[in-house]
Coordinates of C-alpha atoms and ligand atoms in Angstrom, one line a residue:
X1338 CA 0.0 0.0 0.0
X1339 CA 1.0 2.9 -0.6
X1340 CA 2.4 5.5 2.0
X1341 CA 0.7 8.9 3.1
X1342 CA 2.8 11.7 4.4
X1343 CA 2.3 15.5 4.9
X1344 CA 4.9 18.0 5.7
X1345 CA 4.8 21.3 7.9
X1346 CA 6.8 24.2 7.5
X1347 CA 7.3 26.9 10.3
X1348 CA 7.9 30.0 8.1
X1349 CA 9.5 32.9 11.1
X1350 CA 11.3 35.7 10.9
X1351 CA 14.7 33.9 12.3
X1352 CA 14.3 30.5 11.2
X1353 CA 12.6 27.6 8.5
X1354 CA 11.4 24.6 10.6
X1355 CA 10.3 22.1 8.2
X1356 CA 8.8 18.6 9.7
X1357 CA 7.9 15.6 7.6
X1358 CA 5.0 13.9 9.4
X1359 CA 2.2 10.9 8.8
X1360 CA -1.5 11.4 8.9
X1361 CA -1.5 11.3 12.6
X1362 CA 1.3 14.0 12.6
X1363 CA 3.4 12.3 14.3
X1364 CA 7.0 13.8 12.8
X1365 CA 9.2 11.2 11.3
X1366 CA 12.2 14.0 10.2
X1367 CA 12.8 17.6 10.3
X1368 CA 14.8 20.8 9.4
X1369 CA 15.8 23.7 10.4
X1370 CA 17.4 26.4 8.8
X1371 CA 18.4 30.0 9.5
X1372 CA 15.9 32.4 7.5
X1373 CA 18.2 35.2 7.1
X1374 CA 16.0 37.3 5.2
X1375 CA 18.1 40.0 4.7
X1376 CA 19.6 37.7 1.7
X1377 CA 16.2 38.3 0.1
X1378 CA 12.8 36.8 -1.2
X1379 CA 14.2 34.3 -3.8
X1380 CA 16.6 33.5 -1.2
X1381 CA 14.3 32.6 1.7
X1382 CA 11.5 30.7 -1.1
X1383 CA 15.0 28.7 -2.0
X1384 CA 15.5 27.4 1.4
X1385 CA 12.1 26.7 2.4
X1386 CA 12.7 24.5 -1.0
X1387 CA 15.7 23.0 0.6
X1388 CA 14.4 21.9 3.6
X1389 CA 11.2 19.8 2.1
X1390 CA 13.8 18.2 0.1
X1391 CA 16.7 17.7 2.8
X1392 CA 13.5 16.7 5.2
X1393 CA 12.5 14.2 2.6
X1394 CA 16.7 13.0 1.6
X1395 CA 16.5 11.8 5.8
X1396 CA 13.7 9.5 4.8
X1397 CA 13.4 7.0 2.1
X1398 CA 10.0 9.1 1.4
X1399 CA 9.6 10.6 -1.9
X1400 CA 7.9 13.8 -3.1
X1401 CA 5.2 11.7 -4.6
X1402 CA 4.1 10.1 -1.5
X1403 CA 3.4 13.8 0.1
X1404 CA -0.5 14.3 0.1
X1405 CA 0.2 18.1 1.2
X1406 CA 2.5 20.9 2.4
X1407 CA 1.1 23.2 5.2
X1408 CA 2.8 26.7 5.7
X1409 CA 2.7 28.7 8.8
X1410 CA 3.5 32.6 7.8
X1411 CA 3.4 35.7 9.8
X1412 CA 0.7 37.7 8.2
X1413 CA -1.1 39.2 6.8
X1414 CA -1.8 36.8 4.1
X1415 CA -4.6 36.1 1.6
X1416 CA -4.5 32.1 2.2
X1417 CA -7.0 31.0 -0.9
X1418 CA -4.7 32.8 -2.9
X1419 CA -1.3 32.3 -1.0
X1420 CA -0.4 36.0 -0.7
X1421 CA 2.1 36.8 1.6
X1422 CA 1.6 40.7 2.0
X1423 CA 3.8 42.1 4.0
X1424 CA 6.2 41.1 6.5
X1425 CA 9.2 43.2 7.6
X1426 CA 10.5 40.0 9.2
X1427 CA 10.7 37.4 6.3
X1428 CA 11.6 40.2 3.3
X1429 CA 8.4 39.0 1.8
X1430 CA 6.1 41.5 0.2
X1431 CA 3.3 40.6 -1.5
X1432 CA 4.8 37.0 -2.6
X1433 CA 2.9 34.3 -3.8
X1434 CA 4.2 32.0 -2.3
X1435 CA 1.8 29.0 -3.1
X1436 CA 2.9 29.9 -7.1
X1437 CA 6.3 30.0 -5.7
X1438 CA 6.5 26.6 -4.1
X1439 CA 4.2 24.8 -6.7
X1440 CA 6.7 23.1 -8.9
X1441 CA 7.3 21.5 -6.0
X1442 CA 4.7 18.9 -6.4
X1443 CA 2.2 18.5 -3.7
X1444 CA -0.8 21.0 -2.5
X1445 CA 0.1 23.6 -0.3
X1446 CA -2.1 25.2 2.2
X1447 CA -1.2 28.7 3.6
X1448 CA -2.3 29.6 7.5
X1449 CA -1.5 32.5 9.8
X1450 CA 1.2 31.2 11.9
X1451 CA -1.1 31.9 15.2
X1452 CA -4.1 30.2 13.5
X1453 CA -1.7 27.2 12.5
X1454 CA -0.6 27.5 16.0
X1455 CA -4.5 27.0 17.1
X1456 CA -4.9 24.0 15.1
X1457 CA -1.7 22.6 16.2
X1458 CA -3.0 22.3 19.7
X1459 CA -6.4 21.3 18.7
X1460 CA -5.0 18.6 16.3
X1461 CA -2.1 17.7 18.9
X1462 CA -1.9 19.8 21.8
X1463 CA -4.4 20.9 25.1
X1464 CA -7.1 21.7 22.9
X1465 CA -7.5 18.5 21.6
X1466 CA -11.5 17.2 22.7
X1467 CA -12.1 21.3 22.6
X1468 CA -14.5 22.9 19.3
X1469 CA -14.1 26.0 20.3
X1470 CA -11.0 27.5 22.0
X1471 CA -8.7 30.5 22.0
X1472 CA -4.7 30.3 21.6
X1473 CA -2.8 32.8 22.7
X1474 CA 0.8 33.5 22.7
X1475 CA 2.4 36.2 25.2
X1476 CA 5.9 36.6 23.8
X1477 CA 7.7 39.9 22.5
X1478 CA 4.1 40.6 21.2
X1479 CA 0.8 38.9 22.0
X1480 CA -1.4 36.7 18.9
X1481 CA -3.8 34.4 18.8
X1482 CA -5.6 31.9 17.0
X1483 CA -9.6 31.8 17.3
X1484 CA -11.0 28.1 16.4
X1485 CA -14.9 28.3 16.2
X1486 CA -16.6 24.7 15.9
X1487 CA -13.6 23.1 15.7
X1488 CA -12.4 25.8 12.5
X1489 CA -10.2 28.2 12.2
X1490 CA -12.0 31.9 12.4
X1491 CA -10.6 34.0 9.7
X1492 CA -12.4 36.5 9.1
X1493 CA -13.8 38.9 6.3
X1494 CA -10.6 39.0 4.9
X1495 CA -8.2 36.5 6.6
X1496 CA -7.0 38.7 9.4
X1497 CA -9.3 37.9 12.0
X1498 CA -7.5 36.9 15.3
X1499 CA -5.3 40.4 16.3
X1500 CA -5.9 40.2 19.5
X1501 CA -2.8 41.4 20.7
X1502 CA -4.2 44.7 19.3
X1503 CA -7.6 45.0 21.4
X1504 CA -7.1 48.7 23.3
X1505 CA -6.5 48.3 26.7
X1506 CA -5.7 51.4 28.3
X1507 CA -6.8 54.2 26.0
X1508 CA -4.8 56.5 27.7
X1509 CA -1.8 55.0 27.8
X1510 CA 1.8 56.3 25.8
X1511 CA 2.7 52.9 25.3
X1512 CA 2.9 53.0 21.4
X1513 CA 2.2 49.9 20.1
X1514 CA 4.1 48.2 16.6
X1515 CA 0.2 48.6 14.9
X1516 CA 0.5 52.9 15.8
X1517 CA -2.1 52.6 18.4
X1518 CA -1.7 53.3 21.7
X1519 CA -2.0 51.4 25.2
X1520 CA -2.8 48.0 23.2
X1521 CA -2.9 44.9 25.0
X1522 CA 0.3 43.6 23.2
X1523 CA 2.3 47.0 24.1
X1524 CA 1.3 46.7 28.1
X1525 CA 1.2 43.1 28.8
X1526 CA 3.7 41.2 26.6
X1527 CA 6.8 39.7 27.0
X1528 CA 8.6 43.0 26.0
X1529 CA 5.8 45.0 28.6
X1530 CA 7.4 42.9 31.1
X1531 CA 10.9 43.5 30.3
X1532 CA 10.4 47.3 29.8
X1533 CA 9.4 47.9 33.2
X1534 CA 12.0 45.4 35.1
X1535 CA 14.6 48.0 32.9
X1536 CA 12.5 51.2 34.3
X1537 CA 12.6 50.4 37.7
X1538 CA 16.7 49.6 37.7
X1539 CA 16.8 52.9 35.8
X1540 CA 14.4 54.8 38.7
X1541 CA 16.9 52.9 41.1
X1542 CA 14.3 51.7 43.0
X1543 CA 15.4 49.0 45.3
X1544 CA 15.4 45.4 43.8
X1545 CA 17.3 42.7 43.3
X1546 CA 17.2 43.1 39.3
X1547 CA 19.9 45.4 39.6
X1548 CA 22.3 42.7 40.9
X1549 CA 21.0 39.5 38.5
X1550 CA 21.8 41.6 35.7
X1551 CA 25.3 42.3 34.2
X1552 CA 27.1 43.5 30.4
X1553 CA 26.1 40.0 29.0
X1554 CA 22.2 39.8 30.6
X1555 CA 19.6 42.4 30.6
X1556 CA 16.5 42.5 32.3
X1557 CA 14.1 40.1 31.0
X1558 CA 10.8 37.8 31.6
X1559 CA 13.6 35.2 32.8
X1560 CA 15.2 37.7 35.4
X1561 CA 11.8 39.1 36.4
X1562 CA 10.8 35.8 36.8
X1563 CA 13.5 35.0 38.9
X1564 CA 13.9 37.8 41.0
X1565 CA 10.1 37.5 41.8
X1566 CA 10.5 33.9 43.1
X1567 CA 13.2 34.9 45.6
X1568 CA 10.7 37.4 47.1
X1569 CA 11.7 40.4 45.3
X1570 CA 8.7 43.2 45.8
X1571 CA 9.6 45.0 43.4
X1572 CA 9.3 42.2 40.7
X1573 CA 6.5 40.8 42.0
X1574 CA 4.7 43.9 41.5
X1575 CA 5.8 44.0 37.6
X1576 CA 4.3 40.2 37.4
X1577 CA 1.0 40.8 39.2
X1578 CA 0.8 44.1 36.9
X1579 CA 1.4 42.3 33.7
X1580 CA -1.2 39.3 35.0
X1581 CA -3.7 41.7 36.2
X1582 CA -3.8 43.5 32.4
X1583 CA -3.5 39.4 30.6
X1584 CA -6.3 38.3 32.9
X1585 CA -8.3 41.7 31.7
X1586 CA -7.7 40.5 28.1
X1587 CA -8.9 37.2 28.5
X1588 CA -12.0 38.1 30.4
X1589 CA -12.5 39.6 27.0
X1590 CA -12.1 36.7 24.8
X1591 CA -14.1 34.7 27.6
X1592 CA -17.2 37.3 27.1
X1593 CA -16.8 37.6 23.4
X1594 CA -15.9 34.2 22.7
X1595 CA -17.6 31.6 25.0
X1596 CA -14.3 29.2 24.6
X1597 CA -13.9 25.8 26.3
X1598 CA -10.6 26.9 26.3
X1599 CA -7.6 29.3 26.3
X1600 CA -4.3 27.7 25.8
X1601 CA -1.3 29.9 26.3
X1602 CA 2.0 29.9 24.6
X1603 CA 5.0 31.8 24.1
X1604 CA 7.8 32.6 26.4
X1605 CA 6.0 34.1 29.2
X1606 CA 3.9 31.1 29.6
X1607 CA 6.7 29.6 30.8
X1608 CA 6.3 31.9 34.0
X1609 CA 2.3 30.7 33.9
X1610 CA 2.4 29.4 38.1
X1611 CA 3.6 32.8 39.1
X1612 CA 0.7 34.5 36.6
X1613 CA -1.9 32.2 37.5
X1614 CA -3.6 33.8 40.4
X1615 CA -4.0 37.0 39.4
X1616 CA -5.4 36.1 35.9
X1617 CA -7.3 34.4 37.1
X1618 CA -8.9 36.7 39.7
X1619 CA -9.4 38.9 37.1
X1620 CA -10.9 36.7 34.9
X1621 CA -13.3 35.5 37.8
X1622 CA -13.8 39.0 38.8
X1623 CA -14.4 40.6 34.9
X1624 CA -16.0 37.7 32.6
X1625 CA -19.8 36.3 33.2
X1626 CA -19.7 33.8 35.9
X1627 CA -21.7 31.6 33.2
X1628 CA -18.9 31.8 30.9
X1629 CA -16.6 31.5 33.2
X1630 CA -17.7 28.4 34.8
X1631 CA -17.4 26.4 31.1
X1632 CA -13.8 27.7 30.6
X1633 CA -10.4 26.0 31.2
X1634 CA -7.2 28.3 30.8
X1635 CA -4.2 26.0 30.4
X1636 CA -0.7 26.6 28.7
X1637 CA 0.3 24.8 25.6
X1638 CA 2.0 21.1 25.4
X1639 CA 4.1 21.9 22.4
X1640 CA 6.5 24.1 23.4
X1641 CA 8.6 25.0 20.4
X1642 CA 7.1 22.6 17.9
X1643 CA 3.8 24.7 18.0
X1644 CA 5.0 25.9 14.9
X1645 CA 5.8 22.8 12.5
X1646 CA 2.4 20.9 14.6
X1647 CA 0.4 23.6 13.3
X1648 CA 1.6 23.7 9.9
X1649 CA 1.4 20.1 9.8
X1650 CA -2.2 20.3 11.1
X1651 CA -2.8 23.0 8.6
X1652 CA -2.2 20.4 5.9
X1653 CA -4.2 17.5 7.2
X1654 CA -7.3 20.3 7.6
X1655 CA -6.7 21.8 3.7
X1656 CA -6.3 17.9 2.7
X1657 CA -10.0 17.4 4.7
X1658 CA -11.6 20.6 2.3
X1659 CA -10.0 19.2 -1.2
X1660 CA -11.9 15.7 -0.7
Ligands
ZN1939 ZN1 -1.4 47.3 18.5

């Protein structure tokens, strides 16, 4: 009989992850390669080409035997089409990359990354017996991925899920990468967090961030995060503040939304038991008890392979619609 494979690629701004899976996505080889997109489009579209084929040379699997190619992409995208628009990170602008990568062989099936990432964990991951959840990563910025009966929500025009962007302090002068102000990305991301561990070193208030940071390490989630644990007021006040304004965001999504779940990613879930409380006090305090009482919040299971899981579930869901 013969054999049925897909392959996923993780298209980011610093690197290619490519992962050759079965039909249960389970990943049998994979690749990674730097992006560097400052060598160009035709550059980066040649070693995204490189890795299904190096991904494919570890296996005795040939091209032939792959039933589709999923692509995770920063947006914003046109996926029916394959547009890539515009994205200062890869050097891509307005590339169709589905054109691009078709002498290649197979189908390929363009998603959002954070969409790709939302049916990676509903394929694979926390939100696997869920139909309707919410991923959300809290990293240098904040995304997310809506899945609504057990699809991914796109949208009018494929850009549905810009959470990151919801206003939530109107007055703040926190100018966010979209040119609002006081959005939820620019006050309680990863890079929120950082910016005010460095404000309070440079207002000398007294903390032990000051001393866990030298010429090689500046102040981070990771330091924060530390300092916090070992009782540091100071940084305990930057966590609950950065939990108090994600637990505001979710109570959003919760009232908006109706999810079973919310699964969390990115680096600053990693600091998700010294979080927890607070969001969720705020969440208990902000959403509709009714809502509130159907929804889990959990953290992801796939860690850095959220990426190449959701592109690989983004293949097995475009091979679903074609048949
Ligand atoms: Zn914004």
């Amino acid at each position: 009989m013969k054999q049925e494979y897909v392959i996923g690629i993780d298209l980011g701004g610093t690197k290619i992850l490519t992962a050759l899976a079965d039909l249960e996505g389970n990943i049998l080889a994979e690749v990674r390669k730097p992006t560097e997109a400052d060598k160009g489009k035709n550059s980066v579209i040649a070693k995204i080409k490189d890795t299904i084929y190096e991904v494919l040379g570890q296996t005795e699997v040939a091209i032939e035997e792959v039933e589709g190619i999923g692509l995770g992409s920063p947006g914003p995208l046109n996926i029916e089409e394959g547009i890539i628009y515009h994205t200062p990170n890869l050097n891509l602008d307005n590339v169709n990359i589905i054109e691009e990568l078709k002498d290649v062989g197979p189908p390929i099936f363009l998603e959002n990354d954070a969409n790709a990432a939302a049916l990676g964990e509903k394929y694979f991951g926390a939100g696997k017996d869920a139909q309707d959840l919410i991923y959300v990563t809290v990293s240098t910025g904040i995304g997310g991925g809506i899945i609504i009966g057990g699809e991914v929500y796109h949208g009018a025009s494929d850009g549905a899920g810009e959470i990151g962007h919801l206003t939530l302090l109107p007055n703040s002068d926190q100018k966010c990468g979209c040119g609002n102000y006081g959005c939820w990305e620019a006050v309680a991301s990863g890079t929120a967090l950082s910016r005010l561990g460095r404000e309070a070193v440079k207002n000398g208030e007294d903390t032990l961030l000051a001393d866990l940071v030298d010429d090689a390490t500046e102040v981070n989630g990771a330091v924060i995060a530390k300092a916090a644990k070992k009782g540091d007021q100071v940084a305990s006040e930057i966590v609950e503040q950065i939990a108090e304004y994600l637990g505001i965001g979710f109570a959003s999504l919760i009232n908006i939304f109706n999810p079973e779940k919310i699964i969390i990613g990115g680096g600053v879930s990693k600091s998700w038991p010294l979080l927890q409380d607070t969001v969720l006090a705020n969440v208990e305090q902000r959403a509709m008890e009714a809502l509130t009482a159907e929804v889990e919040i959990v953290t992801s299971q796939l860690e850095d392979k959220i990426g190449v899981k959701g592109a690989i579930a983004t293949a097995l869901v475009g091979l679903k619609e074609l048949s």
